[in-house]
Tab-separated table of C-alpha atoms and ligand atoms in Angstrom:
chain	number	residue	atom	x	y	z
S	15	UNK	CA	49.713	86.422	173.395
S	16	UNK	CA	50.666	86.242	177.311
S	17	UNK	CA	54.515	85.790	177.839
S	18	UNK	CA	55.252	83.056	179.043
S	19	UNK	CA	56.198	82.630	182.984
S	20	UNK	CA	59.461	81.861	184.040
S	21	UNK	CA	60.931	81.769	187.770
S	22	UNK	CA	64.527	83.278	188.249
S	23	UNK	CA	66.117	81.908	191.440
S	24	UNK	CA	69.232	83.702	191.697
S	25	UNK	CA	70.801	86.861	189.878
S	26	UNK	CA	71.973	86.176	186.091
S	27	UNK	CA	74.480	88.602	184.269
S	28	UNK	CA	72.716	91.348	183.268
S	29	UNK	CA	72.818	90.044	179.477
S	30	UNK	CA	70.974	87.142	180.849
S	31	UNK	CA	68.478	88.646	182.499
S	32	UNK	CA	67.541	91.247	180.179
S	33	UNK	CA	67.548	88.399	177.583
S	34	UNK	CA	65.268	86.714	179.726
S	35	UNK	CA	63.334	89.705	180.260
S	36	UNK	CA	62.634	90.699	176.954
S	37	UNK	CA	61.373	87.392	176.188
S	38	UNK	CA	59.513	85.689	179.351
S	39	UNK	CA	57.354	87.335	182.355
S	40	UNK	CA	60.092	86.911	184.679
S	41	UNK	CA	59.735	86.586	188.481
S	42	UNK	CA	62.708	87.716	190.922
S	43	UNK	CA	62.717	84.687	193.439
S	44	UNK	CA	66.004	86.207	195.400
S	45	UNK	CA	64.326	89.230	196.068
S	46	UNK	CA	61.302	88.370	197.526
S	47	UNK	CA	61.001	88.967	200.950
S	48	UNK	CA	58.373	86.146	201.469
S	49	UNK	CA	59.223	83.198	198.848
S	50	UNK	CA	56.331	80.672	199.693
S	51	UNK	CA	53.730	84.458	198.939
S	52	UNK	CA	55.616	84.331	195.720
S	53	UNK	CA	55.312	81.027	195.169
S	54	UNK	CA	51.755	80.401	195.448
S	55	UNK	CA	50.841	83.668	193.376
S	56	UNK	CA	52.357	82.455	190.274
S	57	UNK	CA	52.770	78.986	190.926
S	58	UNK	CA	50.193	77.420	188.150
S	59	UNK	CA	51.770	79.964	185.732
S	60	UNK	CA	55.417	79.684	185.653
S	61	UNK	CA	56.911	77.162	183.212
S	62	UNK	CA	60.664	77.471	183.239
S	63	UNK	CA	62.929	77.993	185.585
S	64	UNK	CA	66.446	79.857	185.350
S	65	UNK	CA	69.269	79.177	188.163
S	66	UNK	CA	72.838	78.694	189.462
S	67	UNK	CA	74.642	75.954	189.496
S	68	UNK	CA	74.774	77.359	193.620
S	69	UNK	CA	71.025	77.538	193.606
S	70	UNK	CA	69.787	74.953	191.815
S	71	UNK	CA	66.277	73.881	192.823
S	72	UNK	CA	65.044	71.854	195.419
S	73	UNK	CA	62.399	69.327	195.883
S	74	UNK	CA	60.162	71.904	197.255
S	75	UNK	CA	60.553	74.233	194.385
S	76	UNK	CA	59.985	72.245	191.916
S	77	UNK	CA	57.216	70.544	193.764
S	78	UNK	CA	55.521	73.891	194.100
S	79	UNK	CA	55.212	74.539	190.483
S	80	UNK	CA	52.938	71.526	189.010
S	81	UNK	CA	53.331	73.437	185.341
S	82	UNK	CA	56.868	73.605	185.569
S	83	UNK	CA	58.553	72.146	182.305
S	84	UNK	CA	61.995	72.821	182.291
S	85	UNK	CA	64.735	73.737	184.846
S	86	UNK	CA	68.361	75.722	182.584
S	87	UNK	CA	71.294	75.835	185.033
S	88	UNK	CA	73.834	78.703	184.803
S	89	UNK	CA	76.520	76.310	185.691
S	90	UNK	CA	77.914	72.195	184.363
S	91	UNK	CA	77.525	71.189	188.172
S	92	UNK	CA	73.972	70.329	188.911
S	93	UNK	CA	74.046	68.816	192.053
S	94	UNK	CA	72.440	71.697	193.827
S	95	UNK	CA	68.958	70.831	191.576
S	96	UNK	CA	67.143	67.403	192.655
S	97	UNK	CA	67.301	65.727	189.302
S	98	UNK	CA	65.397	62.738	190.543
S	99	UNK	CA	62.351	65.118	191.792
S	100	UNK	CA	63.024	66.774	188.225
S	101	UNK	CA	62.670	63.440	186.332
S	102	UNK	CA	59.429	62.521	188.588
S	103	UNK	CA	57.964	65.784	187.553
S	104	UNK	CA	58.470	65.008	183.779
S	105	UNK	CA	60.615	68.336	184.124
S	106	UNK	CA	63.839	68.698	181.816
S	107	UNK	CA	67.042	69.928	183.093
S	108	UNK	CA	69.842	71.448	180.942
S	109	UNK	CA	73.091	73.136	182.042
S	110	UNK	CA	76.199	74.646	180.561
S	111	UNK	CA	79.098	71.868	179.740
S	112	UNK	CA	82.050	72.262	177.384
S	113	UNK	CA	81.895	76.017	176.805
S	114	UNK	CA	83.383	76.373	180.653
S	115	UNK	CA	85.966	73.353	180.324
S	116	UNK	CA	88.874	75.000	179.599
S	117	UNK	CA	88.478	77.965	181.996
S	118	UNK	CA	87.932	75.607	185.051
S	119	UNK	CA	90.955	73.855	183.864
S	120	UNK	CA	92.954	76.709	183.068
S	121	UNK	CA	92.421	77.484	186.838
S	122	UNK	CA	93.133	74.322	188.238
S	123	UNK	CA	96.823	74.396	186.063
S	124	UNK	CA	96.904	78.038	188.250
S	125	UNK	CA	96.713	76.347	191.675
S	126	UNK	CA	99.146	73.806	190.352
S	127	UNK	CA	101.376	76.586	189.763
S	128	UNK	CA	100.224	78.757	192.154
S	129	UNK	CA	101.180	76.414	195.915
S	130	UNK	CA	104.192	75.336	193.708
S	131	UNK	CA	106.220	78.587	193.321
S	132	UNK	CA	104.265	80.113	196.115
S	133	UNK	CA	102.669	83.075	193.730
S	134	UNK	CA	100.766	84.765	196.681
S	135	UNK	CA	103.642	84.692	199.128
S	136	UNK	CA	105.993	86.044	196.640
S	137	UNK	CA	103.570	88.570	195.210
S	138	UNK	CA	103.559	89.512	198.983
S	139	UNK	CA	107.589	89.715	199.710
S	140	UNK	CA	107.648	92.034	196.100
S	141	UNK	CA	104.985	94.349	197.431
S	142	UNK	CA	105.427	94.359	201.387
S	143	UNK	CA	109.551	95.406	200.981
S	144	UNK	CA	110.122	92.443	202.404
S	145	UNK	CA	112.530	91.701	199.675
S	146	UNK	CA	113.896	95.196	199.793
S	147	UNK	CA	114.310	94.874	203.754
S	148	UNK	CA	115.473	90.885	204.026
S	149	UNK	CA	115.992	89.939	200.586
S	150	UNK	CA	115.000	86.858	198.577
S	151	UNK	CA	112.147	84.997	199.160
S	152	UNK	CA	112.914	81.063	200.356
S	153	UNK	CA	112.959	78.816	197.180
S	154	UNK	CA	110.072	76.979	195.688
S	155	UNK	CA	109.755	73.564	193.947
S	156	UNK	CA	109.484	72.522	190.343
S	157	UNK	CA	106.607	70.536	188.826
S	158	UNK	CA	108.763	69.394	186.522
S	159	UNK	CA	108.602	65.857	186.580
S	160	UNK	CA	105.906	65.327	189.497
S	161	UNK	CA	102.950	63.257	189.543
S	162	UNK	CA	99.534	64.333	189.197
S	163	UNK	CA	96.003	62.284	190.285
S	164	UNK	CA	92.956	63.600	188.891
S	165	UNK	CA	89.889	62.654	190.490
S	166	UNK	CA	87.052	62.568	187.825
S	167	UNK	CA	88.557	62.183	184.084
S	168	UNK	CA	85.556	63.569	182.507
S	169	UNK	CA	85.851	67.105	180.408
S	170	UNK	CA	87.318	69.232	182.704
S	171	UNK	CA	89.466	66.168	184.474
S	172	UNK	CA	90.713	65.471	180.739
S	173	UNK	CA	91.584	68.866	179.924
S	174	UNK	CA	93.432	69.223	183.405
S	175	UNK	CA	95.433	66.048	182.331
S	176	UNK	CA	96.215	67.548	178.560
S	177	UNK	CA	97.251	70.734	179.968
S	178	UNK	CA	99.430	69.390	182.688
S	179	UNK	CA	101.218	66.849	180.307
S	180	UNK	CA	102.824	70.385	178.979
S	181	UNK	CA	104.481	70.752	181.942
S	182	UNK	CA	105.891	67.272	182.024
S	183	UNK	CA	103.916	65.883	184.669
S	184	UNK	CA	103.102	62.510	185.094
S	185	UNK	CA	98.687	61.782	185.339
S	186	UNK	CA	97.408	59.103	187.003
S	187	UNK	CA	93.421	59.471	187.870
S	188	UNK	CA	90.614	57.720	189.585
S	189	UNK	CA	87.052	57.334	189.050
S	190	UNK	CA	83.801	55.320	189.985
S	191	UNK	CA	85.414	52.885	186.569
S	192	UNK	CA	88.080	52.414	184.185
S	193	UNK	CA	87.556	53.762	181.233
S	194	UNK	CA	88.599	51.980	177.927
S	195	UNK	CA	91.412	54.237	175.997
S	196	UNK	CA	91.634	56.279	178.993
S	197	UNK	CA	95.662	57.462	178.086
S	198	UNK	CA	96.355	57.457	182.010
S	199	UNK	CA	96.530	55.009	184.709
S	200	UNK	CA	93.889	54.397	186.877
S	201	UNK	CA	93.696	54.120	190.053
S	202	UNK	CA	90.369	52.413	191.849
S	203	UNK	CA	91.393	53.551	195.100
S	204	UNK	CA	91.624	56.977	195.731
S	205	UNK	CA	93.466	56.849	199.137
S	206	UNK	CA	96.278	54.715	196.829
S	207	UNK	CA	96.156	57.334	194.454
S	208	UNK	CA	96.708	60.151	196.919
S	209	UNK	CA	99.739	58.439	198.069
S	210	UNK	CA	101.405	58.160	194.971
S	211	UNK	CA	101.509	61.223	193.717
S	212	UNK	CA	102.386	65.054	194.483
S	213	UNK	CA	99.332	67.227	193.488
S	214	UNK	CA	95.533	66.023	193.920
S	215	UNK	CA	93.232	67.816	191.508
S	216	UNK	CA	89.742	67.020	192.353
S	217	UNK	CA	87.611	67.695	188.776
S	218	UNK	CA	84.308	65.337	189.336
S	219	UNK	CA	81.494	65.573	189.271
S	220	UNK	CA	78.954	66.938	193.181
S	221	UNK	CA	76.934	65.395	194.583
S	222	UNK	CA	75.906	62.762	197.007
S	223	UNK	CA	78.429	60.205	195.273
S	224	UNK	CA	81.072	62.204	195.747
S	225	UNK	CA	80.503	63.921	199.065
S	226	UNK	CA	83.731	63.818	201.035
S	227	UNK	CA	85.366	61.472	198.608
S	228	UNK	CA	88.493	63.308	199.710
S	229	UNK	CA	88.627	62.415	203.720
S	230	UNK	CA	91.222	62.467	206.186
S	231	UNK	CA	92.954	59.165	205.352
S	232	UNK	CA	92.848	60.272	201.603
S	233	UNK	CA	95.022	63.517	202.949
S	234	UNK	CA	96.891	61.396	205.161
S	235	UNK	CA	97.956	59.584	201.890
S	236	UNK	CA	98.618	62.560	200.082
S	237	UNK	CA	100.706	63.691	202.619
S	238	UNK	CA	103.218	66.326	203.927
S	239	UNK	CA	105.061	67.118	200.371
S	240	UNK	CA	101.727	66.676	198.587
S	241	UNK	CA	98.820	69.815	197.484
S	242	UNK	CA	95.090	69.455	196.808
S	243	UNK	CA	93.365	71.232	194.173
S	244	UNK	CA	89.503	71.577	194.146
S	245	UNK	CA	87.947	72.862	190.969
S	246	UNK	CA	84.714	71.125	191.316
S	247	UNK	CA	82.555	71.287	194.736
S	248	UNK	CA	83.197	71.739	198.321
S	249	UNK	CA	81.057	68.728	199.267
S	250	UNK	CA	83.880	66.302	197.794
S	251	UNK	CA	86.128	67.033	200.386
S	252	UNK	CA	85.535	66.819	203.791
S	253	UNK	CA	86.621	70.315	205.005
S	254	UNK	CA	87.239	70.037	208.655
S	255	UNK	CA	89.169	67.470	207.840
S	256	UNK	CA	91.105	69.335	205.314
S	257	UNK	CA	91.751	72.401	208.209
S	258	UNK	CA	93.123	69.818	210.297
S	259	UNK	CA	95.424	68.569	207.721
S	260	UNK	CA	96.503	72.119	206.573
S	261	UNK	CA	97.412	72.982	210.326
S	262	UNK	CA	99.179	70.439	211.645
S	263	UNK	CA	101.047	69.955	207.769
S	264	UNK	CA	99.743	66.643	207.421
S	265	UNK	CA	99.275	68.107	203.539
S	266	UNK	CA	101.477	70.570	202.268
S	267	UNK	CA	99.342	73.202	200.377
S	268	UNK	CA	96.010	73.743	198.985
S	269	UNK	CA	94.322	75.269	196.116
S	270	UNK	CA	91.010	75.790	196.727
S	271	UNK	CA	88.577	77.026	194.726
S	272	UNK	CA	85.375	76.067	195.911
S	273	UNK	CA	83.997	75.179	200.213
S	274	UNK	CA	81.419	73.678	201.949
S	275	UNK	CA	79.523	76.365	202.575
S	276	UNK	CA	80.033	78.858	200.095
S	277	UNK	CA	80.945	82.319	200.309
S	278	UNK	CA	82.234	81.422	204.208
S	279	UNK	CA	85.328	79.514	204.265
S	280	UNK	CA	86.948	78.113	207.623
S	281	UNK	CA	88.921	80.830	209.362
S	282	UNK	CA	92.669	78.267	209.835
S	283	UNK	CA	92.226	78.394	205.286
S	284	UNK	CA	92.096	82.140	205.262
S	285	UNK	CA	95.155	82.282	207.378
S	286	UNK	CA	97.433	79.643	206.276
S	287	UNK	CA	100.170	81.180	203.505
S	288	UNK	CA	100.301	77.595	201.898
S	289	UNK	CA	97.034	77.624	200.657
S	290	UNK	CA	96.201	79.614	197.486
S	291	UNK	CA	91.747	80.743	197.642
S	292	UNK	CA	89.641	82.188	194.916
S	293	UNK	CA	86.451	82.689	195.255
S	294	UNK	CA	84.472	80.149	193.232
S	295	UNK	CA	85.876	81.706	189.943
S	296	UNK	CA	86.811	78.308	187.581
S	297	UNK	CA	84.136	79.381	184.714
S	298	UNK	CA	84.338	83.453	185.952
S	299	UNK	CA	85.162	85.167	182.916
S	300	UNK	CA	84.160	87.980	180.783
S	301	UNK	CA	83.908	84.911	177.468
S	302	UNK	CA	82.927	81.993	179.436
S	303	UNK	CA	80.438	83.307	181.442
S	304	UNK	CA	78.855	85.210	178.152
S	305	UNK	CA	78.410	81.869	177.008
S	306	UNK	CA	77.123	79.955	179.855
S	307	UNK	CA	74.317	82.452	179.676
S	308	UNK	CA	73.909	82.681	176.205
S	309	UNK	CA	73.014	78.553	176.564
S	310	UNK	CA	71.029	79.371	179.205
S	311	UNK	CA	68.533	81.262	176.991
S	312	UNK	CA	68.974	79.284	174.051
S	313	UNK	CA	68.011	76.102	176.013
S	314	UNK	CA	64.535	77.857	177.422
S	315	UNK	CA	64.094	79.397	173.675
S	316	UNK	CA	64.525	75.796	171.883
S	317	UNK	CA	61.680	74.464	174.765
S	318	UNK	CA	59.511	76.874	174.494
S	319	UNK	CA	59.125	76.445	170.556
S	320	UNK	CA	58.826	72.934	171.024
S	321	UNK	CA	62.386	71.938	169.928
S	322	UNK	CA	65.088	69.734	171.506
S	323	UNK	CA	67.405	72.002	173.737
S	324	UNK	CA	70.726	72.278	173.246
S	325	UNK	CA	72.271	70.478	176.170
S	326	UNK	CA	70.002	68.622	178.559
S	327	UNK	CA	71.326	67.124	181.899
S	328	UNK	CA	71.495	63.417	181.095
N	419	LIG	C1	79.302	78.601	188.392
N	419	LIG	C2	79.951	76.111	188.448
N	419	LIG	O1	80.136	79.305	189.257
N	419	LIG	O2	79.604	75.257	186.308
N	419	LIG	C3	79.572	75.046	187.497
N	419	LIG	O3	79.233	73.944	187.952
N	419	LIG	O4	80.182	75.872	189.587
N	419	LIG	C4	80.125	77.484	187.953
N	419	LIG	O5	80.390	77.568	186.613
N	419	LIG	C5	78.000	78.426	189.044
N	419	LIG	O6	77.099	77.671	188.336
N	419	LIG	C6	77.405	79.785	189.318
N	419	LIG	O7	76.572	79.655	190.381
């Protein structure tokens, strides 16, 4: 019997894709020089499509594949894949949640730490001499005590808040709604929010909703004393705004793990020493990542022999 045709839009690990290849004709969408030639070769054969939570699928993707039956996202973020196009096609779209919760967390409680006792700068003073030369780095500040607003109290927002609760801070977070038995209060009004407190994780969800939900008045709020954390997508805060507010110290420092317009990231970020980068690394590990693409199989596998999968987009 023919394998069955799936499209692969950007690079998997290579368990993934040799997963993938063992079990599927497979097509390599980044690597073809002409994508609309590749396209309409295959297009009435492929069936499934694998992809990044950074590549997702477009309208015109999944509009160019009438067979196309199910879309599994490397990734818990799907705003990068049109899910209303999906549900017009009849297409199903699953992605990876839960097993990446407590690494994206676990990174966010980093940043926290990170712009608070100045890691990178004092990594620097150990290593440059500078300590040797001028002595001891400036002081840095306790979180002890502070106040932290999480925006989004879903998995990762609620593991952020469980985690940070260890180090005695205070959570307050806001959201679209209250939610009953939420342990925390809420805030409706993120600008509010901003001002009350010291750090400013961001942990919701992409997406048009959320696009620039963090603006300039919501860093105005936040203020000279106070750090952002983003864990979740570039699009929720409004980046120029964000250089502004990191170069004339309307905020005072920034953890930033994801931009606008990924891998660049504005020029005043990469030189300011109060704000901490990684390079889009919250679910990046040797474990997590083995089983974001271990689901990502498993949900084309349980499709493909007719049976629920695993964990569909909802
Ligand atoms: C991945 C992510 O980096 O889960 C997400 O939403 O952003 C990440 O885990 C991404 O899907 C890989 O492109």
């Amino acid at each position: 019997m023919a394998k069955t045709s799936i499209l692969i839009v950007e690079e998997l690990t290579q368990a993934v894709m040799t997963a993938l290849e063992q079990a599927y004709e497979t097509h390599r969408y980044w690597e073809a020089p002409d994508k609309d030639m590749l396209l309409s070769a295959i297009s009435d054969r492929v069936r499934g499509i694998a992809t990044t939570g950074h590549a997702g699928a477009s309208e015109s993707l999944i509009q160019a594949l009438p067979n196309l039956e199910i879309i599994s996202c490397y990734g818990v973020g799907v705003d990068a894949v049109d899910l209303p196009a999906a549900a017009r096609a009849g297409v199903i779209v699953t992605n990876t949640p839960d097993v990446l919760t407590d690494d994206v967390a676990n990174l966010a409680v980093g940043f926290v730490l990170a712009v608070s006792r100045d890691l990178v700068q004092g990594d620097a003073h150990a290593r440059s001499g500078a300590w040797e030369r001028d002595g001891n780095m400036h002081l840095t500040r306790s979180i002890r005590g502070k106040k932290a607003g999480i925006v989004g109290l879903g998995r990762i927002g609620m593991d952020i808040a469980k985690k940070l609760e260890i180090f005695e801070l205070e959570i307050h977070w806001h959201g679209p709604r209250a939610k009953p038995g939420a342990p925390y209060p809420y805030h409706p009004d993120l600008t509010e929010m901003a001002a009350a407190v010291d750090y400013l994780l961001v942990a919701c969800p992409g997406g048009a909703a959320t696009r620039h939900i963090v603006n300039g008045a919501v860093l105005a709020a936040l203020g000279p004393e106070g750090s952002l954390i983003n864990i979740s997508r570039g699009s929720c805060v409004d980046e120029a705004a964000l250089v502004a507010a990191v170069e004339t110290g309307t905020i005072g420092w920034a953890g930033l793990d994801v931009f606008e317009d990924e891998p660049r990231i504005p020029e005043a970020l990469k030189q300011s020493d109060r704000v901490t980068l990684q390079p889009h690394a919250g679910s990046a590990t040797v474990e997590t990542r083995a089983a974001m693409g271990a689901l990502v199989v498993e949900n084309l596998a349980l499709h493909f022999a007719g049976k629920p999968v695993r964990t569909p987009v909802t």
